Short mmCIF file of C-alpha atoms in Angstrom, two decimals:
data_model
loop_
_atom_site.label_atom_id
_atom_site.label_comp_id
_atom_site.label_asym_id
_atom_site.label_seq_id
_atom_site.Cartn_x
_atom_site.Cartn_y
_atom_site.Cartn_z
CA UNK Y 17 158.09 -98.32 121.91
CA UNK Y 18 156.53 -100.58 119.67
CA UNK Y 19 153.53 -99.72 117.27
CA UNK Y 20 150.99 -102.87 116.89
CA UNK Y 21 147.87 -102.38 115.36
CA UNK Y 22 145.22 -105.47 115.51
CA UNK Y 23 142.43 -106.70 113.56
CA UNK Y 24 139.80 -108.92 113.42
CA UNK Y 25 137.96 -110.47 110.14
CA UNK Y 26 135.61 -113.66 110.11
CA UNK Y 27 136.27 -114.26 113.69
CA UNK Y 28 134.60 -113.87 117.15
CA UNK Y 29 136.81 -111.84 118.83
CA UNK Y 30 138.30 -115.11 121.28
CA UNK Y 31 141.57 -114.19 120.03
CA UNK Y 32 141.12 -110.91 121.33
CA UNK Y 33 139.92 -111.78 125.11
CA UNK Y 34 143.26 -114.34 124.60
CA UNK Y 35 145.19 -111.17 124.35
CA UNK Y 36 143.57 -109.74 127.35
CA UNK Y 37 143.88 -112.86 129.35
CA UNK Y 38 147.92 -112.88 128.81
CA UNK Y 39 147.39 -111.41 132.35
CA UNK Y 40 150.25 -110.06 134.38
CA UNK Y 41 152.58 -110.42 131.41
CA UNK Y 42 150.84 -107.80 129.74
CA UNK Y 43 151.01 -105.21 132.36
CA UNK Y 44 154.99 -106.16 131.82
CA UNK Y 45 154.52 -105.80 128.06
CA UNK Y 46 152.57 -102.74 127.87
CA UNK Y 47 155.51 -99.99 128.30
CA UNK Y 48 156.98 -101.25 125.11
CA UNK Y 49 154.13 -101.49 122.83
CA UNK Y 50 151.71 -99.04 121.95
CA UNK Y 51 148.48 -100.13 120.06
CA UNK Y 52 147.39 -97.50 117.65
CA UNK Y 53 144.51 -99.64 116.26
CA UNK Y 54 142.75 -102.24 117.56
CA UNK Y 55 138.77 -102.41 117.16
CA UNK Y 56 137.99 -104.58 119.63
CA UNK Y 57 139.14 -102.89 122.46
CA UNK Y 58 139.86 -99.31 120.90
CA UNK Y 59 137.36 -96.75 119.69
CA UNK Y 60 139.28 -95.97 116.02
CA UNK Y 61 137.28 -95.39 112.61
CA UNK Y 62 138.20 -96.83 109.34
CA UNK Y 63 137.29 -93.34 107.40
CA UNK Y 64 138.08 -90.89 110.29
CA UNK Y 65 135.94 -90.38 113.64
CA UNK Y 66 133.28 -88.70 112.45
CA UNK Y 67 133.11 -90.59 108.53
CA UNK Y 68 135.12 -87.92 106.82
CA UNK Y 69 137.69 -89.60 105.39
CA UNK Y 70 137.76 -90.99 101.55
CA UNK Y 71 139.44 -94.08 102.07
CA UNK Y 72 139.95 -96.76 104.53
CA UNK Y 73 143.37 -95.87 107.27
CA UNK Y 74 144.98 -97.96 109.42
CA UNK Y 75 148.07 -96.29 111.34
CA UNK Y 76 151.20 -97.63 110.46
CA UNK Y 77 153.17 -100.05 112.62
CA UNK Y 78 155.82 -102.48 113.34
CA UNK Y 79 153.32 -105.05 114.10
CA UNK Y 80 150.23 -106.28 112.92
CA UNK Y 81 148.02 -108.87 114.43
CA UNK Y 82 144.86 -110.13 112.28
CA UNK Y 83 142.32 -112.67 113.64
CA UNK Y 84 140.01 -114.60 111.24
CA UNK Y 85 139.69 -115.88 108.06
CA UNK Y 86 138.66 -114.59 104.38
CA UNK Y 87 135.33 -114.52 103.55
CA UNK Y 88 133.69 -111.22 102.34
CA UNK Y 89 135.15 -107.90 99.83
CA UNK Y 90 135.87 -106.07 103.37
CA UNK Y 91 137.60 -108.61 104.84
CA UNK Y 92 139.92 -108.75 101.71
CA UNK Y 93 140.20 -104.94 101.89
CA UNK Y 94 141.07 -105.01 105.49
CA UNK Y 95 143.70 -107.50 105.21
CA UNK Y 96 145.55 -105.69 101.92
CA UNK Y 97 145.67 -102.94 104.07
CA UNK Y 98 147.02 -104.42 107.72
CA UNK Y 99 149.65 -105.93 105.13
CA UNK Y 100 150.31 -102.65 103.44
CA UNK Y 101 150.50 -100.56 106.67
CA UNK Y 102 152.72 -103.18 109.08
CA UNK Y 103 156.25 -104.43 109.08
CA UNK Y 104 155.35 -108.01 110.49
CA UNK Y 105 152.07 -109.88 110.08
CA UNK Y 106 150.64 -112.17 112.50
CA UNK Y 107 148.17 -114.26 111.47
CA UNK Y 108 146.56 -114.84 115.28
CA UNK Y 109 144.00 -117.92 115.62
CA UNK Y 110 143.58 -120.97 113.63
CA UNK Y 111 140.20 -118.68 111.53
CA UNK Y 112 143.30 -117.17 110.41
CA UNK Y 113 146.30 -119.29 110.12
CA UNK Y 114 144.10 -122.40 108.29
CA UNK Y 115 140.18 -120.90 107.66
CA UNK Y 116 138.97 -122.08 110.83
CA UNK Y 117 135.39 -123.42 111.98
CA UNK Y 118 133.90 -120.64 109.81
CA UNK Y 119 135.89 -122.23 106.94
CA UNK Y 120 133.17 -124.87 106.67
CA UNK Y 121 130.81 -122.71 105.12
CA UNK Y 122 133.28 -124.02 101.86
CA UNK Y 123 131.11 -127.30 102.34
CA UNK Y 124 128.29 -124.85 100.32
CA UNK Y 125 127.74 -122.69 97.78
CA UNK Y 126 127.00 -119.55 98.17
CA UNK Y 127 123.33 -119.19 97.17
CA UNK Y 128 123.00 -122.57 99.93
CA UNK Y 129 124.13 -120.44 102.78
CA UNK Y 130 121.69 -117.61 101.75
CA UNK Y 131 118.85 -120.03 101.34
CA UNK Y 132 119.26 -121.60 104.62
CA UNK Y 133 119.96 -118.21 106.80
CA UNK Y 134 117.26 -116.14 104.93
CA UNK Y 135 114.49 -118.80 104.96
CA UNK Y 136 115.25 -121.98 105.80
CA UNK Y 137 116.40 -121.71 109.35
CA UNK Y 138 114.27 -122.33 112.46
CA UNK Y 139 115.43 -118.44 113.47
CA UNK Y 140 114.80 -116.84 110.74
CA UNK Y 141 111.81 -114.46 111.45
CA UNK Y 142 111.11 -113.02 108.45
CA UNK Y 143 110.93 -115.19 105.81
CA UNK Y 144 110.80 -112.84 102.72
CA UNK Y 145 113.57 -111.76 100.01
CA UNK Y 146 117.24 -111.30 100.65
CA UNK Y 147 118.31 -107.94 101.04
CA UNK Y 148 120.29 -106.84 98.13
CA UNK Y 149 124.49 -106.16 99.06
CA UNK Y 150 124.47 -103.24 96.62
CA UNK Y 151 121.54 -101.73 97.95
CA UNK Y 152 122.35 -101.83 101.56
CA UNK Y 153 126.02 -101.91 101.07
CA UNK Y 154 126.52 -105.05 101.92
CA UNK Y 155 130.41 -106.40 101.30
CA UNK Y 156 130.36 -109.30 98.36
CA UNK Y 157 130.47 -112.68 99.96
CA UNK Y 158 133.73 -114.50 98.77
CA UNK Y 159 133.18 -118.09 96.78
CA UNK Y 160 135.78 -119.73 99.62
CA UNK Y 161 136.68 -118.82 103.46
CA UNK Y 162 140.33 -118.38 103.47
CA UNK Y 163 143.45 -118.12 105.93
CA UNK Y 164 145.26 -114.93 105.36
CA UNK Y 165 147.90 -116.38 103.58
CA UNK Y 166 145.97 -117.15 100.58
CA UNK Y 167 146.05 -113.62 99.95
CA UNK Y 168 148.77 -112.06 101.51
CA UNK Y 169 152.29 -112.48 103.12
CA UNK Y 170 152.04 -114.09 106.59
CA UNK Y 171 155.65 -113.89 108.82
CA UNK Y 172 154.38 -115.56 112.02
CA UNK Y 173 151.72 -117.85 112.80
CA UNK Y 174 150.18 -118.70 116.03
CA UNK Y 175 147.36 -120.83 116.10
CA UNK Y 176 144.51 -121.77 118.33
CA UNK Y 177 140.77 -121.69 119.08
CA UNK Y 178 141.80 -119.45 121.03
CA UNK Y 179 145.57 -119.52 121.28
CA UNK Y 180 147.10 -119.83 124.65
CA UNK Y 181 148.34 -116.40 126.30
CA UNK Y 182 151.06 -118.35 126.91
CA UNK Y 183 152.02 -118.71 123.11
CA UNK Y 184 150.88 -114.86 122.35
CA UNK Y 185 153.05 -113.29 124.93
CA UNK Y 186 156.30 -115.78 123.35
CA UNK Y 187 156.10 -114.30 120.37
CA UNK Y 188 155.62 -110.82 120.85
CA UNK Y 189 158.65 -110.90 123.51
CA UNK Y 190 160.54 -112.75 121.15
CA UNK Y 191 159.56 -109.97 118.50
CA UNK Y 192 160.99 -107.23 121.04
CA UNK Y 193 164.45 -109.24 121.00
CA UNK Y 194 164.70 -108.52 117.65
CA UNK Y 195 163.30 -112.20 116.11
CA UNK Y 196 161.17 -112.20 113.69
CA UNK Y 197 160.84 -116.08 113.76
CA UNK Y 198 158.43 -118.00 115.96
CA UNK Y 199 156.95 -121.19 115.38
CA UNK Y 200 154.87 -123.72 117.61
CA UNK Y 201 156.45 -127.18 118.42
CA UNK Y 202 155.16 -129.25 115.16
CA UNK Y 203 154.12 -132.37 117.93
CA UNK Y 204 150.38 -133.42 117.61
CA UNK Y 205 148.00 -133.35 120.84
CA UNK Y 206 148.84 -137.21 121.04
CA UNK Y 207 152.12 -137.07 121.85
CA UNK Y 208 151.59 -134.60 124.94
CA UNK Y 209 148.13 -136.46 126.03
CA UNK Y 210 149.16 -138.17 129.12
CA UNK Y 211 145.63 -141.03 128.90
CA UNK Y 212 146.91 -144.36 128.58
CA UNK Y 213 146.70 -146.32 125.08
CA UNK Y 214 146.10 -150.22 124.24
CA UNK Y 215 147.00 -149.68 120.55
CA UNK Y 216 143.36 -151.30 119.85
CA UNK Y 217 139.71 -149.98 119.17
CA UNK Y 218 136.83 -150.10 122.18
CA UNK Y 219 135.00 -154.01 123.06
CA UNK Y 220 131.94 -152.63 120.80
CA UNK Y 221 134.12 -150.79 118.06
CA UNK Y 222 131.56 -147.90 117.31
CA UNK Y 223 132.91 -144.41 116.64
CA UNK Y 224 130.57 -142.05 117.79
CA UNK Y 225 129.93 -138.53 118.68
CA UNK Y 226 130.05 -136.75 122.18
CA UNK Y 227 126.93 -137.41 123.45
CA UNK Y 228 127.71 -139.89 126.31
CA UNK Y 229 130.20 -139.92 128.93
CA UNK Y 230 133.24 -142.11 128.61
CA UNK Y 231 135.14 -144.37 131.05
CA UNK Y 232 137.21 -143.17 133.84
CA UNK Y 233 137.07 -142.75 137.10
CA UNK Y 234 136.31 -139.24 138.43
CA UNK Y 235 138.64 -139.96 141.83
CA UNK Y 236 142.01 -140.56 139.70
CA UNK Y 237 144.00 -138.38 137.40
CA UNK Y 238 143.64 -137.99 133.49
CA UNK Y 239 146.48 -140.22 132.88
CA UNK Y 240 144.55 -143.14 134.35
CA UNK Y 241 141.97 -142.58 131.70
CA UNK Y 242 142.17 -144.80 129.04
CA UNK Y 243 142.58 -142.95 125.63
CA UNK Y 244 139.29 -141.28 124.08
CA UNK Y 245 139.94 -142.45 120.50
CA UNK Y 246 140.39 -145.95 121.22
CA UNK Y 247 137.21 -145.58 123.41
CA UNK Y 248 135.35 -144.69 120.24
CA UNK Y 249 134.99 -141.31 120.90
CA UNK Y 250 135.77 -139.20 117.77
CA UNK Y 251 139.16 -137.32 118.95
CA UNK Y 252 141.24 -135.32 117.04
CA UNK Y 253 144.03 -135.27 118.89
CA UNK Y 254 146.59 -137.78 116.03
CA UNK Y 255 146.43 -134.57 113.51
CA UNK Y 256 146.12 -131.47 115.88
CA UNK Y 257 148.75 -129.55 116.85
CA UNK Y 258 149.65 -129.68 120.42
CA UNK Y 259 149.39 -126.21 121.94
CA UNK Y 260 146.41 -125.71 123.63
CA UNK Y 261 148.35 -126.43 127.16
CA UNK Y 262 150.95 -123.54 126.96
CA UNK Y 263 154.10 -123.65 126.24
CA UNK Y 264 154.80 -125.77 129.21
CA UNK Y 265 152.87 -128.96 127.23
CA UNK Y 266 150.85 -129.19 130.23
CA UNK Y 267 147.71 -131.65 129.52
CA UNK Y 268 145.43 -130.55 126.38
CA UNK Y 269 142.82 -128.36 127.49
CA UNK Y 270 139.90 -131.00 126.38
CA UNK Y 271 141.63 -134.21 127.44
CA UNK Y 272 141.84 -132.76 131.10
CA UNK Y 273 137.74 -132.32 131.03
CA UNK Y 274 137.67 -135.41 130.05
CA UNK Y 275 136.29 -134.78 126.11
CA UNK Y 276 138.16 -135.37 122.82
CA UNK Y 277 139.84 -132.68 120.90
CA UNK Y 278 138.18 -130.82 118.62
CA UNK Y 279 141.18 -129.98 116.55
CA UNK Y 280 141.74 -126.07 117.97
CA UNK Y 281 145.04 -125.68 116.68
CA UNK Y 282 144.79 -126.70 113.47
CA UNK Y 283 146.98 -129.24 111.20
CA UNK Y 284 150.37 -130.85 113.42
CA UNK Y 285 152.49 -128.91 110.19
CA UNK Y 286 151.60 -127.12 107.50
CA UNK Y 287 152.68 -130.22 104.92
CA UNK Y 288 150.27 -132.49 106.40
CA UNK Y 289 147.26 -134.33 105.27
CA UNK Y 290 144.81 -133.90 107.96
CA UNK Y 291 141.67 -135.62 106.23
CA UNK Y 292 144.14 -138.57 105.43
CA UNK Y 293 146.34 -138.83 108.52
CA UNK Y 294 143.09 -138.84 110.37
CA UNK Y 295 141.73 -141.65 108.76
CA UNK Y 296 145.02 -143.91 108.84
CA UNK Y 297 144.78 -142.59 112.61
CA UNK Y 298 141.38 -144.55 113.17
CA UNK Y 299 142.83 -147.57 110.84
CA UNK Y 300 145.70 -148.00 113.39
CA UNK Y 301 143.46 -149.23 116.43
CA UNK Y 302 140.83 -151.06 114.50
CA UNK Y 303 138.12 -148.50 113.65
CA UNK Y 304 136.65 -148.50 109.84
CA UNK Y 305 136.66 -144.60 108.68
CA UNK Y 306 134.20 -145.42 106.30
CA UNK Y 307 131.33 -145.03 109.68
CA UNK Y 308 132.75 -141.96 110.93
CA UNK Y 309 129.56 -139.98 111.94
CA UNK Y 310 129.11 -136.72 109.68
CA UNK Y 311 132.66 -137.63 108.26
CA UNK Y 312 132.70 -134.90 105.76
CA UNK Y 313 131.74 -132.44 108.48
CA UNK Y 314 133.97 -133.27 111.19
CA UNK Y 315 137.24 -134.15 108.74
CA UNK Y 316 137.04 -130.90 107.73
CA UNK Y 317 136.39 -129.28 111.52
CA UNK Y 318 140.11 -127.36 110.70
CA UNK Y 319 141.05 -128.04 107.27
CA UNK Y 320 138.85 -126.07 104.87
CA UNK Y 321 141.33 -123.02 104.37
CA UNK Y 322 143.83 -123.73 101.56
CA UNK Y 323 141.22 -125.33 99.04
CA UNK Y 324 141.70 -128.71 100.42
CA UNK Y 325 138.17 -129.17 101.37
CA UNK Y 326 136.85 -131.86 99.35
CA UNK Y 327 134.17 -133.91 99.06
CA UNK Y 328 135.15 -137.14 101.22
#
């Protein structure tokens, strides 16, 4: 029997329903793992049931899972302490693995984000003074949204928006043979995308956002669709890590509904340039970068964990 114990930081708990949705495998799985803390899905205190305790516990085990990124004192806490109390950390999700979409908060300061949610948005209600963190024991927002491995020591990575069951039941099997390696093919969402490619840019060469339908003909398969990115359609399929079909490399997820990536799991390796491949990417079939819509936005959709956010 295997101890796991799961948690979940700047996240929305996706990963979690991912684990959920691993389906029949599961039921297969579940004799050999036991999960002695996972918030989601398990009533289990930080400080005891009832608040007695002093100081935060999480049970030990073999294996921890974390989903999310970095972004407040309690996440930080949290994540010290999944390291501290587990033989093997997985860093589940790409919130966790590279920072994620909540990682483009590092696109403003602070005081910007307070501003904006406190009195500047069209839902904010009350439009008076921010609460004070001390006061109301609030954690300390962070000055960045990290992955977890700005911090601590990660062993395997799976990532994903959210990851495929598929991918989450391989490595937990894999960890019950006794490996404590697993790693996704490093093969971008290009090279399993089955739409077919002229090597050239659309007749009116304007990149643009989602917000029309592209050619293809709803009677014939995917692979008669000519590709998105040459289309004009801003796809981020050249830098995104193919994954989000299983482990079988069946068709990307978005491709087969007929939209562009939107660069779920993460960078194609973790030595690449995203924000630069991307951009030689466009280059290649004719497109100028420099009229990307809301480039600075959507170059760093999956890249602003690891500090290499900049201002592009």
């Amino acid at each position: 029997m295997v101890k796991v114990a799961e948690e979940w930081l700047n996240s929305c708990s996706g990963c979690e329903i991912a684990i959920l949705n691993i389906g029949d495998a599961l039921v297969d799985l579940l004799p050999s793992l036991e999960f002695v803390h996972i918030p989601v899905l398990i009533d289990k205190k930080y400080y005891g049931q009832t608040g007695e305790g002093k100081h935060l516990e999480i049970p030990k085990a073999v294996v921890g899972i974390v989903s999310g990124g970095v972004k407040n004192s309690e996440h930080l806490e949290v994540l010290h302490k999944m390291r501290e109390s587990c033989d093997i950390l997985i860093a589940l999700g790409t919130c966790a693995t590279d920072g994620g979409l909540p990682a483009l908060a590092n696109m403003y300061t602070n005081d910007e984000i307070r501003e904006f949610s406190y009195h500047e948005s069209p839902t904010t209600v009350d439009k008076g003074v921010r609460p004070n963190p001390d006061k109301f024991h609030i954690p300390h927002m962070l000055e960045r949204c990290t992955a977890l491995d700005e911090h601590v020591k990660v062993d395997i990575k799976i990532p994903g928006c959210p990851p495929h069951p598929e991918w989450i039941a391989g490595a937990v099997l894999a960890l019950l043979d006794g490996k404590t390696e697993f790693k996704l093919p490093e093969r971008s969402v290009c090279d399993v995308c089955p739409t077919k490619r002229e090597r050239k840019k659309s007749d009116t060469g304007v990149l643009k956002r989602m917000l029309e339908t592209p050619e293809y003909d709803p009677e014939k398969p995917v692979s008669d669709m000519r590709c998105l990115l040459e289309q004009g359609f801003m796809c981020l399929g050249p830098v995104t890590r193919a994954g989000c079909g299983g482990m079988q490399a069946r068709t990307p997820r978005c491709i087969s509904a007929r939209v562009p990536c939107r660069g779920c799991y993460g960078p194609v390796r973790e030595s690449a340039l995203p924000l630069i491949d991307y951009v030689s990417a466009l280059a290649s079939v004719g497109y100028d970068p420099a009229k990307m819509p809301d480039r600075r936005g959507f170059l760093a959709r999956f890249s602003g964990g690891h500090g290499v956010l900049k201002k592009i």
